[in-house]
Tab-separated table of C-alpha atoms and ligand atoms in Angstrom:
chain	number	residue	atom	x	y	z
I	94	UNK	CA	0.019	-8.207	-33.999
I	95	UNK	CA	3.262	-7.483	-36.501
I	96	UNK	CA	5.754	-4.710	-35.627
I	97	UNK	CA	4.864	-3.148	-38.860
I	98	UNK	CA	1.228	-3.017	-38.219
I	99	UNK	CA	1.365	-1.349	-34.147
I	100	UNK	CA	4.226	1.117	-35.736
I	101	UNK	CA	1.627	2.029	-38.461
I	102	UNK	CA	-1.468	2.135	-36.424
I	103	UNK	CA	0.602	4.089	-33.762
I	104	UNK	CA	2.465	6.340	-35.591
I	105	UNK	CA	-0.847	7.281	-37.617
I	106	UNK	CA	-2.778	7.990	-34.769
I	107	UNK	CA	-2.584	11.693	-33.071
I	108	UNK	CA	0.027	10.809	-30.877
I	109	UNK	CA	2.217	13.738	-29.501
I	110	UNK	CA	5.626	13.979	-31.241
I	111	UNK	CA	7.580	12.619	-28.120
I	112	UNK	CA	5.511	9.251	-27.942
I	113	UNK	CA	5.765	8.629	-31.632
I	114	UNK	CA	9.786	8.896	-30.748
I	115	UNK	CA	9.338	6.382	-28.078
I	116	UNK	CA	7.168	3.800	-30.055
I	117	UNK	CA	9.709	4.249	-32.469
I	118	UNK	CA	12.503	3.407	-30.146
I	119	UNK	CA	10.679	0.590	-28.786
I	120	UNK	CA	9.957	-1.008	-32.082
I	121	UNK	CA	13.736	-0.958	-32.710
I	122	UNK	CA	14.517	-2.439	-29.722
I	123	UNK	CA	16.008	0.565	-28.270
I	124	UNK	CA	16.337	1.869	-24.745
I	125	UNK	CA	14.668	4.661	-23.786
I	126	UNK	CA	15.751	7.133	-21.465
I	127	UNK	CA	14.677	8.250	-18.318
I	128	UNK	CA	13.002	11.526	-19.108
I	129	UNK	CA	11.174	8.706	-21.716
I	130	UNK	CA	10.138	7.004	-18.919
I	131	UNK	CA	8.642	10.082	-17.369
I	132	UNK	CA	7.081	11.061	-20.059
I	133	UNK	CA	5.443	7.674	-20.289
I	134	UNK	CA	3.832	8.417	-16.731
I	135	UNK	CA	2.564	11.458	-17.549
I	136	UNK	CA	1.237	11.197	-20.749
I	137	UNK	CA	1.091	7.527	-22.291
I	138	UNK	CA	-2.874	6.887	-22.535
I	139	UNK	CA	-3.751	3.397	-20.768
I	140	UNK	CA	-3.976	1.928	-24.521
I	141	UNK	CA	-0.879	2.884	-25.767
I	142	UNK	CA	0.423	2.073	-22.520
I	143	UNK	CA	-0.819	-1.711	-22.893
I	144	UNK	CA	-0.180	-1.769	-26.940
I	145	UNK	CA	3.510	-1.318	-26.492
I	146	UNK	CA	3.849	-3.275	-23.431
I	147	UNK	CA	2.099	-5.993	-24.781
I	148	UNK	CA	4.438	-6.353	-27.779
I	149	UNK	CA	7.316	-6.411	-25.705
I	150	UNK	CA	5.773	-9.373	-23.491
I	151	UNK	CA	4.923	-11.345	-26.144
I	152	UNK	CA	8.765	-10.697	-27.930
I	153	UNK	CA	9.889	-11.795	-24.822
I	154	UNK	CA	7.535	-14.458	-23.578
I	155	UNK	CA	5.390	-15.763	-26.691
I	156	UNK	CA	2.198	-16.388	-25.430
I	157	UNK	CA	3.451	-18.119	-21.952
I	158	UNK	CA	2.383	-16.771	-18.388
I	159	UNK	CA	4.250	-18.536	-16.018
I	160	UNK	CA	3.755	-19.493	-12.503
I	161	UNK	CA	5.078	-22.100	-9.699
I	162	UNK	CA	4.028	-24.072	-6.811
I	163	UNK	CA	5.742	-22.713	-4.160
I	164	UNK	CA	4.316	-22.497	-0.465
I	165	UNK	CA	5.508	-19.562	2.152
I	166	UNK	CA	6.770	-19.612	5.706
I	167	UNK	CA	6.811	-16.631	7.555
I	168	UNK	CA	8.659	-17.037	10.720
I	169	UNK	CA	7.991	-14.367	12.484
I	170	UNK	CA	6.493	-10.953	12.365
I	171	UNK	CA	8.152	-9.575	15.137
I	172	UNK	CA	10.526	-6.370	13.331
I	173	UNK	CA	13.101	-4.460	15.131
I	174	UNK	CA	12.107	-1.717	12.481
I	175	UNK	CA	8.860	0.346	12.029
I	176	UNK	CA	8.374	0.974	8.275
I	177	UNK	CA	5.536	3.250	7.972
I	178	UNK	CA	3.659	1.032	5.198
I	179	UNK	CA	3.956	-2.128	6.883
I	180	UNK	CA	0.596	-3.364	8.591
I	181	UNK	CA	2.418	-6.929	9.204
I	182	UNK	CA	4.801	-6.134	11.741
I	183	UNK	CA	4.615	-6.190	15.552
I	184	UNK	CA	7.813	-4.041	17.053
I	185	UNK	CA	9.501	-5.610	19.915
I	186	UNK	CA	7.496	-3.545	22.513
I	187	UNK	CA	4.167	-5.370	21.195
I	188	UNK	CA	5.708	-8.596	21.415
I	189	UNK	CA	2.457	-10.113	22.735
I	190	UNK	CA	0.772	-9.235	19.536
I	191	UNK	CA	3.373	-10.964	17.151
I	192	UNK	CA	4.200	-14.460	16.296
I	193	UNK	CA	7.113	-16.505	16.556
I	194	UNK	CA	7.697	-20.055	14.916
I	195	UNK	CA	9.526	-22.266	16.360
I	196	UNK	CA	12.093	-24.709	14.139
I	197	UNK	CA	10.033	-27.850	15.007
I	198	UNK	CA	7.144	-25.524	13.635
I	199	UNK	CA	8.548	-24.552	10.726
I	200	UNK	CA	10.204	-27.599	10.110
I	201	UNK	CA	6.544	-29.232	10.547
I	202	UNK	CA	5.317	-26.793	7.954
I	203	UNK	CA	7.946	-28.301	4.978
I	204	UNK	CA	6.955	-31.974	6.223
I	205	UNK	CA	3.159	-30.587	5.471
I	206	UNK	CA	4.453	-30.995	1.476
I	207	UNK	CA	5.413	-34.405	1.674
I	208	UNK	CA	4.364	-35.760	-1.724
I	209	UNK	CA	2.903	-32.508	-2.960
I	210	UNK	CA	4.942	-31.138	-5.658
I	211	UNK	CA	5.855	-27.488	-4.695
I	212	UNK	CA	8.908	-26.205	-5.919
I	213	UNK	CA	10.120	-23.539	-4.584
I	214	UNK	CA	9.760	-22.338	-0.310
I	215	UNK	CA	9.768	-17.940	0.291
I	216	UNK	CA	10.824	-17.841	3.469
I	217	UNK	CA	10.404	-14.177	4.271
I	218	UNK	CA	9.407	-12.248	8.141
I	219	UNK	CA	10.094	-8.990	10.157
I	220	UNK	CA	13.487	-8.727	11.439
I	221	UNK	CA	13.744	-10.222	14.611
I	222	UNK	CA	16.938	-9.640	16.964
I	223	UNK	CA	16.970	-12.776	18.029
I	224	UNK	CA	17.019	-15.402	14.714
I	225	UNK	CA	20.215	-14.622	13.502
I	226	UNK	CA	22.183	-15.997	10.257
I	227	UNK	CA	23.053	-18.745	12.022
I	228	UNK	CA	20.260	-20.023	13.221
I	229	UNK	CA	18.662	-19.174	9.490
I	230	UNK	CA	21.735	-21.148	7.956
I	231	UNK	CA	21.021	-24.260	9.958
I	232	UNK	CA	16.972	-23.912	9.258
I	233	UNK	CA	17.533	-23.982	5.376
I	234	UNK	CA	20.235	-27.375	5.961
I	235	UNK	CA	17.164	-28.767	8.203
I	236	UNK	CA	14.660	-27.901	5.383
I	237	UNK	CA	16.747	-28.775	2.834
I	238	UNK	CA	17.651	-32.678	4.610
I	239	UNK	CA	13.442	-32.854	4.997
I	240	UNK	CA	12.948	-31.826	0.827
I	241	UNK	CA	16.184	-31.974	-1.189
I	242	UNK	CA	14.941	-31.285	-4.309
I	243	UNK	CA	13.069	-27.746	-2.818
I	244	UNK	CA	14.476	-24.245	-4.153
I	245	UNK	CA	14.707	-22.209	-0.752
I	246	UNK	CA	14.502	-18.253	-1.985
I	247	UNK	CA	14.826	-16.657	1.532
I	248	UNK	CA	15.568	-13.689	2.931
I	249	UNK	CA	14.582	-9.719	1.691
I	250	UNK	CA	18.129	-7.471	1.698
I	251	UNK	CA	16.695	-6.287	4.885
I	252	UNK	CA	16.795	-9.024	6.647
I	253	UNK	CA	20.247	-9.962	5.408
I	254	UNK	CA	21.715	-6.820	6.062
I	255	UNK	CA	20.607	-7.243	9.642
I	256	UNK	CA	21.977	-10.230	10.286
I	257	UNK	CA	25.129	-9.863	8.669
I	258	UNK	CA	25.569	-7.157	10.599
I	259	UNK	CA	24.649	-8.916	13.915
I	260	UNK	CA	26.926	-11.576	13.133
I	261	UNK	CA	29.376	-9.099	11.897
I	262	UNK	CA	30.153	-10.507	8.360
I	263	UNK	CA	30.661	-9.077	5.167
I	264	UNK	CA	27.654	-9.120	2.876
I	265	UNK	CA	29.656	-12.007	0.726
I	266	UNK	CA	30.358	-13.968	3.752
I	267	UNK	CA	27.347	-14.334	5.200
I	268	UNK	CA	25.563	-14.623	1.918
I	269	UNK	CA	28.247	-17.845	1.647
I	270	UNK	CA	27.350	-18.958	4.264
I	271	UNK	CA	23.790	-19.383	3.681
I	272	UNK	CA	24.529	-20.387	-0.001
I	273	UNK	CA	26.636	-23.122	1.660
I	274	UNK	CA	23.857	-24.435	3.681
I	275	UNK	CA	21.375	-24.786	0.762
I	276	UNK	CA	19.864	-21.284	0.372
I	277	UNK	CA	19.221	-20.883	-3.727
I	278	UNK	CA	17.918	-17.146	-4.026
I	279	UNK	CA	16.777	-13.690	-2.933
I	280	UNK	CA	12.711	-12.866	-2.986
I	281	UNK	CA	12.342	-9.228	-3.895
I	282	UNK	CA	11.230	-7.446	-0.827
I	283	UNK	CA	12.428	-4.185	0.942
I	284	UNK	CA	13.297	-2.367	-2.336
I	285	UNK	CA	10.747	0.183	-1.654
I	286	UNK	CA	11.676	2.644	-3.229
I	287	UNK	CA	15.153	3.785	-3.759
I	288	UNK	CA	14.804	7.395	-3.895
I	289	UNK	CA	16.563	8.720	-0.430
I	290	UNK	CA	14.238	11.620	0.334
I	291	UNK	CA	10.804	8.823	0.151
I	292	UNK	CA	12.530	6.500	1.627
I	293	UNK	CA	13.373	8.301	4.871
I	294	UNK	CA	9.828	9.008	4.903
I	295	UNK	CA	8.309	5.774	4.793
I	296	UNK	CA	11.372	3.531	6.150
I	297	UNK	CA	14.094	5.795	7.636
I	298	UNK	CA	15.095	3.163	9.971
I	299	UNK	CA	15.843	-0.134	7.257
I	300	UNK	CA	18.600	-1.016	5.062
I	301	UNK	CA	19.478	1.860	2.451
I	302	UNK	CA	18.773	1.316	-0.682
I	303	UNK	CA	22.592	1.526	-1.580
I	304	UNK	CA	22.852	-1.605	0.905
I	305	UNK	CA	19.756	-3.263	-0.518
I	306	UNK	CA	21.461	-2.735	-4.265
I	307	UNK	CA	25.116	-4.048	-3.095
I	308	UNK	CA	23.883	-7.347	-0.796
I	309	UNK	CA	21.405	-8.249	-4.515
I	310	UNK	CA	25.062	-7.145	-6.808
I	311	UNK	CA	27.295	-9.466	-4.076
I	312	UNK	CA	24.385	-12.500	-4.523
I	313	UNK	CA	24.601	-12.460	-8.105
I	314	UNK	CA	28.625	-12.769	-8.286
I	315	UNK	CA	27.899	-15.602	-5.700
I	316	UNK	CA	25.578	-17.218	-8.222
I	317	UNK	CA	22.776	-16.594	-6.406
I	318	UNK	CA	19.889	-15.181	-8.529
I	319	UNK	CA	17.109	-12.619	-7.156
I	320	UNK	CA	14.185	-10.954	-7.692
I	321	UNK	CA	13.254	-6.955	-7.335
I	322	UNK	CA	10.369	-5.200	-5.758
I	323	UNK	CA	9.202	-1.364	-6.012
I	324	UNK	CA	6.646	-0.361	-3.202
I	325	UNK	CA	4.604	2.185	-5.612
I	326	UNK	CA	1.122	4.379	-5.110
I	327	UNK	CA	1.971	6.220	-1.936
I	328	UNK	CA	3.671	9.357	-1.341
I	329	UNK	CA	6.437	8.940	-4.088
I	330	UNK	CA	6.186	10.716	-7.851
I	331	UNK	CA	7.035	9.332	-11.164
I	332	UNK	CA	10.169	10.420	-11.428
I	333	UNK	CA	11.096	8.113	-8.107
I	334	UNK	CA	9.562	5.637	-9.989
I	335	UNK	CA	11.541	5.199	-13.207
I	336	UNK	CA	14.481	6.768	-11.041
I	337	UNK	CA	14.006	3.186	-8.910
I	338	UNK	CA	13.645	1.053	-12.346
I	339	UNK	CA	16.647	3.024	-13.545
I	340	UNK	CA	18.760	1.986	-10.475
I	341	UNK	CA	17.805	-1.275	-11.134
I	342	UNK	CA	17.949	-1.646	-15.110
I	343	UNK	CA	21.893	-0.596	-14.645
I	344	UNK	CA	22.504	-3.402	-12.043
I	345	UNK	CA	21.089	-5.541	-14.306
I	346	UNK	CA	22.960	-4.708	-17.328
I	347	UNK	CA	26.057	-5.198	-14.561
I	348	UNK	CA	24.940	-8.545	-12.731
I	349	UNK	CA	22.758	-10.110	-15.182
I	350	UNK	CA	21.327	-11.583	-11.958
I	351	UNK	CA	17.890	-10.375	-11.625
I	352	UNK	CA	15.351	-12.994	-12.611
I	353	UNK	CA	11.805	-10.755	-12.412
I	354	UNK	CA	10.741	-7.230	-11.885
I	355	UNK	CA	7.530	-7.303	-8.955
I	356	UNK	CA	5.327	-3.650	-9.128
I	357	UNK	CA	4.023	-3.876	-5.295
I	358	UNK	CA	0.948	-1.894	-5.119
I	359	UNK	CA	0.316	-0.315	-1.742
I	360	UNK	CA	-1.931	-1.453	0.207
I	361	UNK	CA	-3.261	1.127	3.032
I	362	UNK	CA	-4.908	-1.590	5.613
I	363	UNK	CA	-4.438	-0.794	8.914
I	364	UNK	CA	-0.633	0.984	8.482
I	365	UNK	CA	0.843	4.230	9.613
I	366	UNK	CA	0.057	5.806	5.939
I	367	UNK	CA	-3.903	4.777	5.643
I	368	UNK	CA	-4.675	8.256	4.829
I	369	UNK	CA	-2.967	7.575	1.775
I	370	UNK	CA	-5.357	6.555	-0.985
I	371	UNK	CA	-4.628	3.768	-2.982
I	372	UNK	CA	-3.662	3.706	-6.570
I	373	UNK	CA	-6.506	3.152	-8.869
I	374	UNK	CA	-7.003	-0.265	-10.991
I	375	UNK	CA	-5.754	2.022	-14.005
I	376	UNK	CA	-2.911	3.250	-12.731
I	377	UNK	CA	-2.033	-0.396	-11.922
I	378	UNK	CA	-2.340	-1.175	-15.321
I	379	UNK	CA	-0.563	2.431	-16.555
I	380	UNK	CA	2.292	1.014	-13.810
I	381	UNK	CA	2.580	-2.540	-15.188
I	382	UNK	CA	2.583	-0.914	-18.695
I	383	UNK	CA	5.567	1.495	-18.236
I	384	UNK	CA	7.715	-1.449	-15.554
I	385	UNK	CA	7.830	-3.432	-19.273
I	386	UNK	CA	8.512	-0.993	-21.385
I	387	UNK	CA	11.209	0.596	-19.342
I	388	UNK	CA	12.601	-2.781	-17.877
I	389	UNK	CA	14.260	-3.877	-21.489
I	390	UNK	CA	16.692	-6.362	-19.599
I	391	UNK	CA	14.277	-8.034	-17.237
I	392	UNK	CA	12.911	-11.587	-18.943
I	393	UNK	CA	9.732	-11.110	-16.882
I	394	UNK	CA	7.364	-8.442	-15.320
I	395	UNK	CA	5.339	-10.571	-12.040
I	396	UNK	CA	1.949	-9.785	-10.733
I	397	UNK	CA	1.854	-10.950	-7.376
I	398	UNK	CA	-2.367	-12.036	-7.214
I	399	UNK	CA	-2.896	-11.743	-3.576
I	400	UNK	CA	-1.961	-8.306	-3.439
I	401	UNK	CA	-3.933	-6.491	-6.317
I	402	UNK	CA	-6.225	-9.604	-7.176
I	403	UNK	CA	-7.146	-12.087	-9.071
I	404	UNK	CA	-9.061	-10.348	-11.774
I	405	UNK	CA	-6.726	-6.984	-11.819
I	406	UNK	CA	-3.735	-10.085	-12.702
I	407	UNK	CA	-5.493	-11.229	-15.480
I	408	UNK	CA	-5.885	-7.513	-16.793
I	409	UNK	CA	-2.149	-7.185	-16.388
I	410	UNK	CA	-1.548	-9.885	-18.363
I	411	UNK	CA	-2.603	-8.051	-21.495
I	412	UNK	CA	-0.261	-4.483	-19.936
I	413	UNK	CA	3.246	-6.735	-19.966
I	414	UNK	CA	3.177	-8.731	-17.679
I	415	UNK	CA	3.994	-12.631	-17.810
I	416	UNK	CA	3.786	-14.494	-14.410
I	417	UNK	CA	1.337	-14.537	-11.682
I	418	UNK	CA	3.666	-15.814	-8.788
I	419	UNK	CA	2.251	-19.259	-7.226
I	420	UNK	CA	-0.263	-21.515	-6.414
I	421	UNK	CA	0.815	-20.362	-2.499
I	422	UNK	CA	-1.540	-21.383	0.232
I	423	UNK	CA	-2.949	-18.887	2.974
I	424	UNK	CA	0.047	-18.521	5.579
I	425	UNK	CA	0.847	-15.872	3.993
I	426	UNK	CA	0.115	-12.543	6.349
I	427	UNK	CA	1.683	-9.610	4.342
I	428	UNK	CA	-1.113	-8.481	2.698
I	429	UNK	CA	-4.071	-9.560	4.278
I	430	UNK	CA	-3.200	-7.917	6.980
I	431	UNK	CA	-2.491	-4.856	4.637
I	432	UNK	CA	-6.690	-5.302	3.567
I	433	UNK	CA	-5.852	-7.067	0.297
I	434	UNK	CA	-8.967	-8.563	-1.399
I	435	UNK	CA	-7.797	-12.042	-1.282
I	436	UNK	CA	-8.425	-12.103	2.488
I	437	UNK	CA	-7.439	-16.157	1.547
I	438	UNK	CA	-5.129	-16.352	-0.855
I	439	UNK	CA	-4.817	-19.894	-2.030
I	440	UNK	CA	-5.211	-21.132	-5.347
I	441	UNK	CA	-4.914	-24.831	-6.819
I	442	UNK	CA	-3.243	-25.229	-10.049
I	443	UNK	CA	-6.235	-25.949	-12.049
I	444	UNK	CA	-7.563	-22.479	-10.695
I	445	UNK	CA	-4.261	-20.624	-11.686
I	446	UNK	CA	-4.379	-22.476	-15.244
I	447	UNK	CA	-7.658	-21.566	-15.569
I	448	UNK	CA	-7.530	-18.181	-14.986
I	449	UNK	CA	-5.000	-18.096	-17.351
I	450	UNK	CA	-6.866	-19.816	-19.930
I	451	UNK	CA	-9.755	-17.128	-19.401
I	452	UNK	CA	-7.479	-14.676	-21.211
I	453	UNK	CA	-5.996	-16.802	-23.792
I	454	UNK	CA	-2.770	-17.543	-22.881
I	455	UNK	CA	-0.753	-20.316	-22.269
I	456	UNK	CA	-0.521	-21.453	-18.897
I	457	UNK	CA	3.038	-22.882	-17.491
I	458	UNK	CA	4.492	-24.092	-14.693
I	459	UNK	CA	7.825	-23.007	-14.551
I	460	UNK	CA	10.926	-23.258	-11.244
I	461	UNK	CA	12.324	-20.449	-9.840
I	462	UNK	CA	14.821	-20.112	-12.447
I	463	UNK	CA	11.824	-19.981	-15.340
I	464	UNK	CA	12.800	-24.079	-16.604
I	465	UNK	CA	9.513	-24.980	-17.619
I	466	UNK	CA	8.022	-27.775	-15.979
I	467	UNK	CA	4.583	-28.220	-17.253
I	468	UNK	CA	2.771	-26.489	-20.300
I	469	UNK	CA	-1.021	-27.069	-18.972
I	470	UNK	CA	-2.733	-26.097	-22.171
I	471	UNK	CA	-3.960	-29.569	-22.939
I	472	UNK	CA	-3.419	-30.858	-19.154
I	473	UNK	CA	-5.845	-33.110	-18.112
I	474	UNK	CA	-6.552	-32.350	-14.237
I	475	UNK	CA	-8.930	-35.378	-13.606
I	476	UNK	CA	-5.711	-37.796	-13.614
I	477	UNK	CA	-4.542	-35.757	-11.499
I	478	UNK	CA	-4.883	-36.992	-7.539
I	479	UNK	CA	-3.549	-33.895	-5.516
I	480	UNK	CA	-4.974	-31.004	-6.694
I	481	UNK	CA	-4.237	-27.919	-3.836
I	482	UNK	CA	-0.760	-27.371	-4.767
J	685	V47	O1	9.276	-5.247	1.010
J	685	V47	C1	4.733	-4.349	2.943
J	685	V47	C2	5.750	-4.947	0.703
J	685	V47	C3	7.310	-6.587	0.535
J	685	V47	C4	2.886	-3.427	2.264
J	685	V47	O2	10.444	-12.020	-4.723
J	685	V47	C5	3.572	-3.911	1.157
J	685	V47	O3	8.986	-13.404	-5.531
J	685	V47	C6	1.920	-3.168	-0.226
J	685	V47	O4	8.837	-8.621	-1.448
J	685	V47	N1	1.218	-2.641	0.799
J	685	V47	C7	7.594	-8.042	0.889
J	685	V47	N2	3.094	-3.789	-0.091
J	685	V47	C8	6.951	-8.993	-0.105
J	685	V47	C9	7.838	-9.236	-1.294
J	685	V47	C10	7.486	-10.262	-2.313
J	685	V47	C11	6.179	-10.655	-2.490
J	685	V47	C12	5.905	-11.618	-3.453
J	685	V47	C13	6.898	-12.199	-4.209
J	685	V47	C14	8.198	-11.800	-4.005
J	685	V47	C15	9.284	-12.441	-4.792
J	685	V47	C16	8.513	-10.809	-3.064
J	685	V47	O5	5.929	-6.339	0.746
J	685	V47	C17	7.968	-5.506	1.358
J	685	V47	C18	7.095	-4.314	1.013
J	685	V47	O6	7.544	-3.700	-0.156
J	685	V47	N3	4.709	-4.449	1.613
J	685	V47	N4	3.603	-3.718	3.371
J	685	V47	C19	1.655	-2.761	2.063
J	685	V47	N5	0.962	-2.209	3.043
J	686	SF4	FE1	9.801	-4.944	9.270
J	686	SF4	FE2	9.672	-5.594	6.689
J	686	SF4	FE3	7.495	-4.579	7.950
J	686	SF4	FE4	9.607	-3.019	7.451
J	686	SF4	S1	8.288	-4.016	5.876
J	686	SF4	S2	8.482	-3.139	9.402
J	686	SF4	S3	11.318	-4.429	7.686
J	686	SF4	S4	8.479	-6.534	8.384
């Protein structure tokens, strides 16, 4: 759809005078603010919503959704802290309920890919006291002597912070460190959300979100790129939403380091917060929506499918957002364990493409960085000989 025709077939409609401004800002490729932003929340119908977020994914993206064959390793979910959301973890006192990996495990794990062409490796876990940024640094050189060629994006600001402390480094020096030893980039996780009064509520013991903002700002000047995460649907209100985004959105326009924005729907499985009822498909879609339009200097809004779903992540795709994370396999715990719907979550590539397909867009592989690799519209999977990952 043209600019000129959503402008005229919004502005005609009986919007209230405040959205009119805002599709009018947004047309013009203009920021909007944060009472905007708000305002979006509490008013923007889930139409409107998707009709100006869908513009501004397909300015930015075309008609791509991306994704990447990447596989996870979770080394452990033993966690010296107690987030209230987290249904993963095992505290230290449990420690007969948790898991440990050992190297030769993990290291087992990466020789499991041998010929299979993943590109990227999320190593992510709970904090535990004992695998310190050491030990971490010489994993990633192991992994990294195993599979060159692998982008290894390791290691939530929580975790960081935690070890840097424990091996009493700056942030920069310890993220050096690991950069030095072949670590490429930051996943997302332990954002939250930024807002101090939540986040004492739901993770008073963890990395503030001050901490989590400087150890992403110190990466970035190190020339190592990251994602960002916001924990969303539980106790917090909109303004702590777009006040998070907003936190964010003026890093960005600092750093220029952030490479996608990741809504994380919570997930009430088995947690300390499962009275909490979960956000409704809608206002997954309303949440997507608003991410894209208030986001302006993100390239790319993810969905992450084994959280909300396979079929919710191809109704995203028409609310802004323009990447469905990876092909992954089913080692990964977070949300399962959280009662996700994807009690499996594993998809091959021809799945992925075809579920892109489905909604008529173009499918591509892209790396971590968003290179494309493969555009799979006319791919031909039957040449293909591997087709799980
Ligand atoms: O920080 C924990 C979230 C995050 C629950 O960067 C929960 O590409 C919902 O950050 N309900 C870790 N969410 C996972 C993460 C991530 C995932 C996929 C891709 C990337 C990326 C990053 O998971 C935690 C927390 O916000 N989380 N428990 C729960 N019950
Ligand atoms: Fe630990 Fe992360 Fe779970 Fe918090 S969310 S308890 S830091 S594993």
């Amino acid at each position: 759809m043209l600019a000129q025709d959503i402008t005229s077939l919004l502005l005609n409609s009986n919007l209230s005078k405040d959205l009119k401004n805002i599709t009018e800002k947004v047309m013009a490729n203009e920021r909007i603010s944060f009472d905007e932003g708000v305002l979006l929340y509490e008013k923007g119908e889930l139409g409107f919503l998707g009709t100006l977020a869908n513009y501004i994914r397909e300015q930015k993206n075309g008609n791509n959704v991306y994704f990447n064959r990447n596989f996870h390793i979770e080394p452990t979910n033993i966690c010296v802290f107690d987030c209230k959301f987290c249904s993963y973890s095992r505290l230290l006192k449990n420690k007969e309920e948790g898991w440990e990996l050992t190297e030769e495990q993990i290291l087992d794990k990466v020789r499991s890919y041998d010929g299979k062409p993943v590109t990227e490796v999320h190593i992510v876990g709970g904090v535990h006291p004992k695998m310190g940024l050491m030990y971490f640094a010489e994993l990633i050189k192991k992994i990294k002597t195993i599979r060159p060629d692998i982008h290894v994006k390791a290691f939530t600001a929580v975790e960081l912070d935690y070890m840097c402390r424990k091996a009493k480094v700056s942030y920069e020096e310890g993220l050096k460190i690991l950069k030095d030893h072949g670590q490429n980039s930051l996943p997302g996780g332990g954002a939250e959300i930024f807002d101090e009064t939540i986040r004492k509520e739901i993770c008073e013991d963890k990395c503030t979100s001050a901490q989590w903002l400087e150890i992403h700002e110190t990466a970035h000047k190190l020339g190592m790129p990251s994602n960002a995460t916001m924990l969303y649907g539980h106790v917090e209100k909109f303004e702590h939403r777009i006040d998070h985004m907003n936190r964010l959105r003026d890093l960005q326009d600092k750093s220029k380091g952030f490479n996608t924005f990741i809504p994380l729907k919570f997930r009430n499985g088995g947690n300390q917060m499962s009275h909490i009822a979960e956000s409704t498909v809608i206002e997954d879609l309303r949440n997507y929506a608003v991410s894209r339009i208030y986001m302006d200097n993100f390239g790319h809004v993810k969905a992450y499918w084994p959280m909300i779903g396979r079929t919710t992540a191809q109704l995203s795709l028409a609310f802004g957002v323009d990447d469905i994370d990876g092909t992954i396999d089913d080692t990964t715990q977070i949300y399962t364990m959280a009662g996700s719907e994807e009690q499996s979550p594993a998809l091959s590539t021809q799945q992925l493409v075809e579920l892109i397909k489905q909604v008529g867009r173009t499918p591509i592989e892209r790396d971590t960085l968003y290179n494309v690799i493969t555009d799979y519209s006319n791919y031909d999977f039957t040449k293909e000989e591997v087709l799980s990952n």
